[in-house]
Short mmCIF file of C-alpha atoms and ligand atoms in Angstrom, two decimals:
data_model
loop_
_atom_site.label_atom_id
_atom_site.label_comp_id
_atom_site.label_asym_id
_atom_site.label_seq_id
_atom_site.Cartn_x
_atom_site.Cartn_y
_atom_site.Cartn_z
CA MET X 28 167.97 86.95 117.77
CA ILE X 29 169.45 86.52 121.47
CA LYS X 30 173.18 87.21 121.78
CA SER X 31 175.57 84.97 123.60
CA ARG X 32 175.30 84.42 127.23
CA ARG X 33 178.40 86.59 127.61
CA GLY X 34 176.86 89.58 125.69
CA VAL X 35 173.66 89.22 128.03
CA ASP X 36 175.49 89.30 131.07
CA ASN X 37 177.20 92.53 129.80
CA ASP X 38 174.22 94.11 128.37
CA VAL X 39 172.38 93.48 131.94
CA LEU X 40 175.09 95.12 133.97
CA ALA X 41 175.46 98.13 131.50
CA ALA X 42 171.70 98.70 131.76
CA CYS X 43 171.98 98.49 135.71
CA LYS X 44 174.67 101.03 135.51
CA LYS X 45 172.73 103.36 133.13
CA VAL X 46 170.41 103.90 136.01
CA ILE X 47 172.65 103.56 139.03
CA LYS X 48 174.97 106.34 138.03
CA ALA X 49 177.70 106.70 140.79
CA PRO X 50 177.41 103.96 143.33
CA LYS X 51 178.99 104.81 146.59
CA GLY X 52 179.87 101.20 147.90
CA VAL X 53 177.36 98.19 147.65
CA VAL X 54 174.02 99.28 145.94
CA LEU X 55 171.40 97.52 148.24
CA LEU X 56 168.30 96.04 146.86
CA HIS X 57 166.18 98.12 149.30
CA ARG X 58 167.25 100.60 151.95
CA PRO X 59 164.71 102.31 154.36
CA ASP X 60 164.34 106.12 153.67
CA ILE X 61 164.32 107.31 156.98
CA VAL X 62 163.22 110.87 156.73
CA PRO X 63 163.75 113.69 159.39
CA GLU X 64 160.26 113.34 160.68
CA SER X 65 160.70 109.86 161.71
CA ARG X 66 163.81 110.84 163.84
CA GLN X 67 161.90 113.49 165.44
CA LEU X 68 159.00 111.23 166.45
CA VAL X 69 161.31 108.29 167.61
CA ASP X 70 163.10 110.81 169.69
CA ASP X 71 159.75 111.93 171.37
CA CYS X 72 159.24 108.39 172.22
CA LEU X 73 162.86 108.08 173.62
CA GLU X 74 162.41 111.20 175.73
CA THR X 75 159.13 110.37 177.07
CA GLY X 76 159.56 106.70 177.81
CA TRP X 77 156.37 105.76 175.64
CA VAL X 78 158.53 103.14 173.63
CA SER X 79 156.11 100.06 174.07
CA SER X 80 152.62 99.10 174.13
CA ALA X 81 151.28 102.31 175.00
CA GLY X 82 151.52 105.97 173.79
CA ARG X 83 149.79 107.99 171.07
CA TYR X 84 151.58 107.07 167.55
CA VAL X 85 150.01 103.48 167.46
CA GLY X 86 146.60 105.35 167.12
CA GLU X 87 147.97 107.93 164.86
CA PHE X 88 149.54 105.40 162.67
CA GLU X 89 146.23 103.53 162.18
CA SER X 90 144.20 106.50 161.33
CA GLU X 91 146.56 107.90 158.85
CA LEU X 92 147.28 104.34 157.20
CA ALA X 93 143.52 103.76 157.06
CA SER X 94 142.93 107.45 155.42
CA TYR X 95 145.84 107.00 153.16
CA CYS X 96 144.50 103.94 151.94
CA GLY X 97 140.87 105.00 151.82
CA ALA X 98 139.74 102.38 154.27
CA PHE X 99 137.36 102.29 157.27
CA GLY X 100 140.30 101.58 159.63
CA SER X 101 143.35 99.65 160.33
CA VAL X 102 144.94 97.75 163.03
CA ALA X 103 148.67 97.92 163.54
CA VAL X 104 150.40 94.84 164.57
CA VAL X 105 154.09 93.36 165.19
CA ASN X 106 154.70 91.90 161.52
CA GLY X 107 152.99 91.21 158.30
CA THR X 108 152.87 87.39 159.04
CA ALA X 109 150.92 87.95 162.10
CA ALA X 110 148.61 90.76 160.27
CA LEU X 111 148.08 87.71 157.67
CA GLN X 112 147.11 85.30 160.59
CA VAL X 113 145.06 87.38 162.13
CA GLY X 114 143.33 88.46 158.89
CA LEU X 115 142.52 84.87 158.03
CA VAL X 116 141.07 84.17 161.37
CA VAL X 117 138.88 87.09 161.74
CA ALA X 118 137.79 86.62 158.13
CA GLY X 119 136.25 83.14 159.11
CA VAL X 120 139.21 80.62 157.99
CA HIS X 121 138.81 77.77 160.60
CA PRO X 122 141.08 75.13 161.60
CA GLY X 123 141.38 72.14 159.33
CA ASP X 124 140.41 74.46 156.11
CA GLU X 125 142.51 74.92 152.98
CA VAL X 126 143.17 78.16 151.86
CA LEU X 127 144.13 78.82 148.24
CA CYS X 128 147.42 80.87 147.75
CA PRO X 129 150.45 81.25 145.18
CA SER X 130 153.32 79.12 145.69
CA LEU X 131 155.20 82.26 143.93
CA THR X 132 155.18 84.14 147.19
CA PHE X 133 157.18 84.74 150.18
CA VAL X 134 157.06 82.11 153.11
CA ALA X 135 155.03 84.31 155.26
CA THR X 136 151.81 83.57 153.07
CA PRO X 137 151.68 79.80 153.77
CA ASN X 138 153.23 80.15 157.16
CA ALA X 139 150.38 82.46 158.17
CA ILE X 140 148.06 79.99 156.83
CA ARG X 141 149.57 77.15 158.80
CA HIS X 142 149.50 79.42 161.87
CA ALA X 143 145.95 79.84 161.43
CA GLY X 144 145.58 76.28 161.95
CA ALA X 145 144.66 75.94 158.08
CA PHE X 146 146.47 74.38 154.90
CA PRO X 147 148.00 76.27 152.03
CA HIS X 148 147.02 74.95 148.71
CA PHE X 149 148.99 76.22 145.94
CA VAL X 150 147.58 77.49 142.58
CA GLU X 151 149.09 78.90 139.28
CA VAL X 152 150.13 82.34 138.47
CA GLU X 153 150.17 84.51 135.17
CA GLU X 154 153.24 85.73 133.60
CA SER X 155 152.00 89.29 133.14
CA THR X 156 151.25 89.86 136.82
CA PHE X 157 153.06 87.26 139.01
CA GLY X 158 149.74 86.83 140.40
CA ILE X 159 147.29 84.36 140.43
CA ASP X 160 145.71 83.41 137.29
CA SER X 161 141.74 83.43 137.53
CA ASN X 162 140.84 81.62 134.49
CA ARG X 163 143.19 78.99 135.44
CA LEU X 164 141.76 78.71 139.01
CA ARG X 165 138.35 78.62 138.04
CA SER X 166 138.83 75.63 135.81
CA TYR X 167 140.97 73.95 138.37
CA LEU X 168 138.53 74.31 140.95
CA LEU X 169 135.76 73.00 138.90
CA ALA X 170 137.93 69.66 138.31
CA ILE X 171 139.20 69.10 142.15
CA GLY X 172 136.42 70.67 144.07
CA GLU X 173 132.81 69.48 144.96
CA GLN X 174 130.17 71.41 146.94
CA ARG X 175 129.53 69.65 150.39
CA ASN X 176 126.68 71.55 152.67
CA GLY X 177 127.00 74.58 150.11
CA GLN X 178 130.49 74.98 150.81
CA LEU X 179 133.48 74.41 148.46
CA ALA X 180 135.43 70.99 149.48
CA ASN X 181 138.78 69.49 148.24
CA ARG X 182 137.52 66.29 146.75
CA ALA X 183 140.77 64.48 147.45
CA THR X 184 141.60 65.64 151.03
CA GLY X 185 137.95 66.34 151.94
CA ARG X 186 138.79 69.41 153.61
CA ARG X 187 136.55 72.68 153.25
CA ILE X 188 138.46 75.38 151.00
CA SER X 189 137.13 78.46 152.72
CA ALA X 190 139.53 81.22 151.45
CA VAL X 191 141.91 82.57 148.57
CA CYS X 192 144.77 84.75 149.50
CA PRO X 193 146.12 86.65 146.30
CA MET X 194 149.35 88.43 146.53
CA HIS X 195 150.37 91.74 144.88
CA CYS X 196 153.74 90.35 143.79
CA LEU X 197 156.55 92.97 144.02
CA GLY X 198 153.90 95.86 144.72
CA HIS X 199 152.23 95.39 141.14
CA PRO X 200 148.70 94.68 141.64
CA THR X 201 147.19 91.18 140.80
CA ARG X 202 144.13 90.91 138.37
CA ILE X 203 141.96 91.33 141.31
CA ASP X 204 138.55 92.04 139.69
CA ALA X 205 138.82 88.40 137.87
CA LEU X 206 139.72 86.77 140.99
CA MET X 207 136.98 88.52 143.21
CA GLN X 208 134.62 87.03 140.54
CA VAL X 209 135.86 83.47 140.72
CA ALA X 210 135.81 83.80 144.56
CA GLU X 211 132.12 84.66 144.55
CA GLU X 212 131.26 81.99 142.08
CA PHE X 213 132.89 79.31 144.63
CA GLY X 214 131.79 81.06 147.92
CA LEU X 215 135.58 81.71 148.74
CA THR X 216 136.49 84.60 151.27
CA VAL X 217 139.39 86.73 150.19
CA VAL X 218 141.87 87.72 152.20
CA GLU X 219 144.71 90.10 150.27
CA ASP X 220 148.43 89.68 151.07
CA ALA X 221 149.21 93.29 150.17
CA ALA X 222 152.46 93.29 152.19
CA GLU X 223 154.48 94.53 149.14
CA SER X 224 151.84 96.92 148.03
CA LEU X 225 151.25 99.84 150.24
CA GLY X 226 150.82 102.77 147.80
CA SER X 227 149.39 100.69 144.79
CA PHE X 228 146.16 101.23 143.34
CA ILE X 229 143.83 99.37 140.77
CA GLY X 230 141.71 102.16 139.28
CA ASP X 231 141.30 104.28 142.40
CA ARG X 232 140.91 101.66 144.98
CA HIS X 233 143.94 100.61 147.16
CA THR X 234 145.17 97.05 146.98
CA GLY X 235 144.00 95.16 150.19
CA LEU X 236 140.59 96.60 150.07
CA PHE X 237 138.89 94.44 147.52
CA GLY X 238 138.65 91.24 149.56
CA LYS X 239 137.38 91.11 153.35
CA VAL X 240 140.70 92.38 154.67
CA GLY X 241 144.21 93.44 153.43
CA CYS X 242 147.18 92.69 155.16
CA ILE X 243 150.48 95.21 154.84
CA SER X 244 154.08 94.67 155.94
CA PHE X 245 156.42 97.11 157.21
CA ASN X 246 159.70 95.23 157.54
CA GLY X 247 162.75 96.71 156.70
CA ASN X 248 163.21 96.14 153.17
CA LYS X 249 159.31 97.31 152.37
CA ILE X 250 158.31 100.33 150.96
CA ILE X 251 157.95 102.05 154.37
CA THR X 252 159.47 100.38 157.52
CA THR X 253 158.49 100.61 161.30
CA GLY X 254 161.51 98.35 162.05
CA GLY X 255 159.19 95.17 162.14
CA GLY X 256 155.52 95.53 161.76
CA GLY X 257 152.38 95.19 159.81
CA ALA X 258 148.91 96.24 159.46
CA LEU X 259 145.23 95.12 158.44
CA ILE X 260 143.37 97.41 156.32
CA SER X 261 139.49 96.64 155.84
CA ASN X 262 136.29 98.42 155.25
CA ASP X 263 134.49 96.09 158.09
CA ARG X 264 134.29 97.73 161.26
CA ASP X 265 133.36 94.59 163.16
CA LEU X 266 136.25 92.81 161.44
CA LEU X 267 138.63 95.41 162.59
CA GLU X 268 137.10 95.48 166.15
CA ARG X 269 137.78 91.87 166.47
CA ALA X 270 141.14 91.94 165.12
CA LYS X 271 141.98 94.97 167.61
CA HIS X 272 140.69 92.89 170.42
CA LEU X 273 142.55 89.75 169.54
CA THR X 274 145.82 91.36 168.81
CA THR X 275 145.89 93.35 172.30
CA THR X 276 145.39 90.24 174.40
CA ALA X 277 141.68 90.48 174.38
CA ARG X 278 141.42 92.74 177.11
CA VAL X 279 137.83 94.13 178.51
CA GLY X 280 136.94 96.82 180.25
CA SER X 281 139.33 100.25 180.83
CA GLY X 282 139.75 100.02 184.78
CA PHE X 283 142.61 98.63 186.94
CA GLU X 284 141.89 95.10 186.46
CA PHE X 285 143.10 92.52 183.99
CA VAL X 286 140.22 90.67 182.54
CA HIS X 287 140.50 89.13 179.31
CA ASP X 288 137.58 87.22 177.71
CA GLN X 289 139.15 85.21 174.80
CA VAL X 290 142.87 83.59 174.22
CA GLY X 291 144.22 86.71 172.65
CA TRP X 292 147.73 87.72 171.06
CA ASN X 293 150.16 90.18 172.25
CA PHE X 294 150.40 91.35 168.67
CA ARG X 295 150.32 95.07 168.91
CA MET X 296 152.74 97.41 167.26
CA PRO X 297 154.94 98.94 169.75
CA ASN X 298 154.76 102.87 169.82
CA ILE X 299 158.15 103.50 169.10
CA ASN X 300 157.76 101.43 165.87
CA ALA X 301 154.56 103.26 164.99
CA ALA X 302 156.77 106.53 165.30
CA LEU X 303 159.60 105.44 163.16
CA GLY X 304 156.54 104.39 160.49
CA LEU X 305 154.47 107.63 160.90
CA GLY X 306 157.23 110.04 159.67
CA GLN X 307 157.76 107.80 156.33
CA LEU X 308 153.88 107.42 156.15
CA ARG X 309 153.76 111.30 155.92
CA ASN X 310 156.24 111.19 153.18
CA LEU X 311 154.96 108.37 151.36
CA ASP X 312 154.07 110.50 148.18
CA SER X 313 157.79 111.48 147.89
CA ILE X 314 158.89 107.73 148.18
CA LEU X 315 156.57 106.61 145.51
CA LEU X 316 157.14 109.55 143.19
CA ARG X 317 161.05 108.47 143.36
CA LYS X 318 160.14 104.74 142.99
CA ARG X 319 158.09 105.48 139.74
CA MET X 320 161.01 107.55 138.48
CA LEU X 321 163.35 104.83 139.05
CA ALA X 322 161.23 102.24 137.51
CA ASP X 323 160.89 104.56 134.52
CA ARG X 324 164.61 104.71 134.14
CA TYR X 325 164.96 100.92 134.35
CA ARG X 326 162.08 100.37 131.59
CA ALA X 327 164.27 102.69 129.09
CA ALA X 328 167.58 101.04 130.03
CA PHE X 329 166.19 97.70 129.29
CA ALA X 330 164.08 98.62 126.44
CA ASP X 331 166.58 97.27 123.86
CA VAL X 332 168.27 94.39 125.81
CA ASN X 333 167.60 91.23 123.96
CA GLY X 334 166.26 88.28 125.68
CA VAL X 335 165.44 90.55 128.76
CA THR X 336 161.86 91.97 129.89
CA PHE X 337 161.50 94.61 132.57
CA ALA X 338 158.48 93.58 134.80
CA ASP X 339 156.16 96.36 134.15
CA GLN X 340 153.00 97.24 135.88
CA PRO X 341 149.76 95.92 134.69
CA ALA X 342 147.35 98.17 132.61
CA GLY X 343 144.81 100.21 134.68
CA CYS X 344 147.04 100.18 137.53
CA ARG X 345 149.22 102.35 139.79
CA SER X 346 152.05 100.28 141.26
CA ASN X 347 154.18 101.44 144.21
CA TRP X 348 157.40 99.83 142.31
CA TRP X 349 158.22 98.12 145.63
CA LEU X 350 160.85 96.00 143.83
CA ASN X 351 162.25 96.20 140.21
CA ALA X 352 162.57 92.98 138.42
CA ILE X 353 163.88 91.67 135.14
CA LEU X 354 162.81 88.55 133.38
CA LEU X 355 165.20 86.30 131.33
CA ALA X 356 163.86 84.64 128.28
CA PRO X 357 163.32 80.85 128.85
CA GLU X 358 166.32 80.04 126.77
CA LEU X 359 168.54 82.15 129.14
CA ALA X 360 167.22 80.86 132.30
CA PHE X 361 170.40 78.74 132.51
CA CYS X 362 172.60 81.68 133.17
CA ARG X 363 170.64 83.40 135.91
CA ASP X 364 173.01 82.14 138.50
CA ASP X 365 176.22 83.54 136.88
CA MET X 366 174.53 86.75 136.15
CA LEU X 367 173.21 87.34 139.78
CA ALA X 368 176.91 86.73 140.86
CA LYS X 369 178.27 89.05 138.16
CA LEU X 370 175.91 92.01 139.26
CA ASN X 371 176.75 91.21 142.91
CA GLN X 372 180.30 90.87 142.52
CA GLU X 373 179.96 94.56 140.81
CA GLY X 374 178.45 95.91 143.74
CA ILE X 375 174.67 95.74 142.40
CA GLN X 376 172.73 93.76 144.83
CA SER X 377 170.58 91.68 143.15
CA ARG X 378 168.61 88.51 144.26
CA PRO X 379 166.29 85.85 142.56
CA LEU X 380 162.71 85.51 143.60
CA TRP X 381 161.67 83.02 146.46
CA ARG X 382 162.02 79.34 145.56
CA PRO X 383 158.27 78.45 145.31
CA MET X 384 156.69 77.37 148.02
CA HIS X 385 155.85 73.84 147.03
CA GLN X 386 159.37 73.11 146.61
CA LEU X 387 160.16 73.76 150.52
CA PRO X 388 160.19 70.72 152.57
CA MET X 389 157.46 71.60 154.99
CA TYR X 390 154.98 72.37 151.87
CA ALA X 391 156.33 69.65 149.38
CA GLU X 392 153.31 67.58 150.20
CA SER X 393 150.48 70.33 150.20
CA PRO X 394 147.84 70.00 147.70
CA ARG X 395 148.62 72.07 144.32
CA ASP X 396 147.76 72.92 140.69
CA ASP X 397 150.51 72.22 138.18
CA LEU X 398 153.04 75.01 138.54
CA ALA X 399 154.68 75.02 135.53
CA ILE X 400 154.53 78.80 135.13
CA THR X 401 155.26 79.42 138.85
CA GLU X 402 158.51 77.38 138.36
CA SER X 403 159.44 79.09 135.10
CA LEU X 404 159.14 82.78 136.51
CA ALA X 405 161.03 81.36 139.69
CA SER X 406 163.80 80.26 137.50
CA ARG X 407 164.51 83.40 135.59
CA THR X 408 163.50 86.60 137.55
CA ILE X 409 166.08 88.90 139.07
CA ASN X 410 165.24 91.77 141.58
CA ILE X 411 167.58 94.76 140.88
CA PRO X 412 168.26 97.78 143.34
CA SER X 413 165.08 99.51 144.09
CA SER X 414 165.73 102.20 147.21
CA PRO X 415 164.16 105.31 146.49
CA ASP X 416 167.42 107.19 147.39
CA LEU X 417 168.61 106.09 143.80
CA ILE X 418 166.97 109.01 142.72
CA ASP X 419 167.90 112.43 143.64
CA LEU X 420 164.84 115.02 143.44
CA THR X 421 167.44 117.94 144.54
C1 PLP U 503 157.06 91.11 153.57
C2 PLP U 503 156.08 89.67 153.11
C3 PLP U 503 155.02 89.44 154.13
C4 PLP U 503 155.21 89.65 155.68
O1 PLP U 503 156.48 89.72 156.08
P1 PLP U 503 156.87 90.45 157.36
O2 PLP U 503 158.22 90.10 157.32
O3 PLP U 503 156.31 89.43 158.63
O4 PLP U 503 156.43 91.62 157.77
C5 PLP U 503 154.14 88.49 153.64
N1 PLP U 503 154.22 88.30 152.48
C6 PLP U 503 154.78 88.69 151.41
C7 PLP U 503 154.43 88.31 150.17
C8 PLP U 503 155.86 89.43 151.81
O5 PLP U 503 156.59 89.93 150.88
#
């Protein structure tokens, strides 16, 4: 039996306070953990003047990131949105195509699809992972798709549907095996939005390495930050070479002359940003350990709060626990905003999930499946403070 609304407000606040013991000022949703090694490497950039598009740290960051993830290689770029845009292009998405993606995502996912000249097509998620529901996707594609010259097309718009872009929501791995199977059945290329999931594994494979390419973000609120930044990870050498070439102005030759053979992007990550990220990457295990301990404490604290579920990692996965979230029972959705106000008033920064993409003006007319579960999850999820420094290991 669910208590009155006031009771639930107080229970949620009390559970948060059990975990966040002695808050100093406002407890932010996610604060970067700037380790001493990052300071040293950034200092080195400042002292030597290698702050911009040349210098050793971009290459070191790329190779250490690839080796952490178990990828053949990686390409570091200016932000996660750019990584996704480039990832879609090098994976073979063409202007005018449609790309399937969740509506329950950050706006970068459909924006990157549009920047690549394609159109987002929103599909439904499942409550247990907040990721694409593969069974639902299969029956949806059977209903709205048709084969044309051996390729899947949207019968209503006539456009080719070339790819699907699953997103590992809040760091929790999506059910990728089932998704890969549907992708294969329909001939879809998979580009993973792994922006939130650095350090998240399915079995022993890192998220982002199931499809053709995975795209990570190093924005200030992500698990590690380069200030702003992103990366593509992949096991496809040719794809990575094309991504590197296209994101570094498509320059050819190594002499004095400026010669370029394509319309390239200037998307390379600057050296000073790579230096900042490299220090954190080398300490990622400590960050992940504290994130997991924090999640364990939240799970215990919310265990007997009626009407509230802690968003847990799916079975068989290792989550990075990027952002902890609680899910209100449907009959309590109406008090989400008051609960957010109360938590924030008490100095516990908390936020709703993103407004679903199909409810934003620029994507209101995009093709989509019925999105009742997306809308329901968006209306009753609350993200709570998740910084690694909430756990003191000393
Ligand atoms: C953070 C994020 C991105 C990329 O964001 P940038 O701010 O451009 O680095 C993409 N998709 C999702 C789901 C994200 O959370």
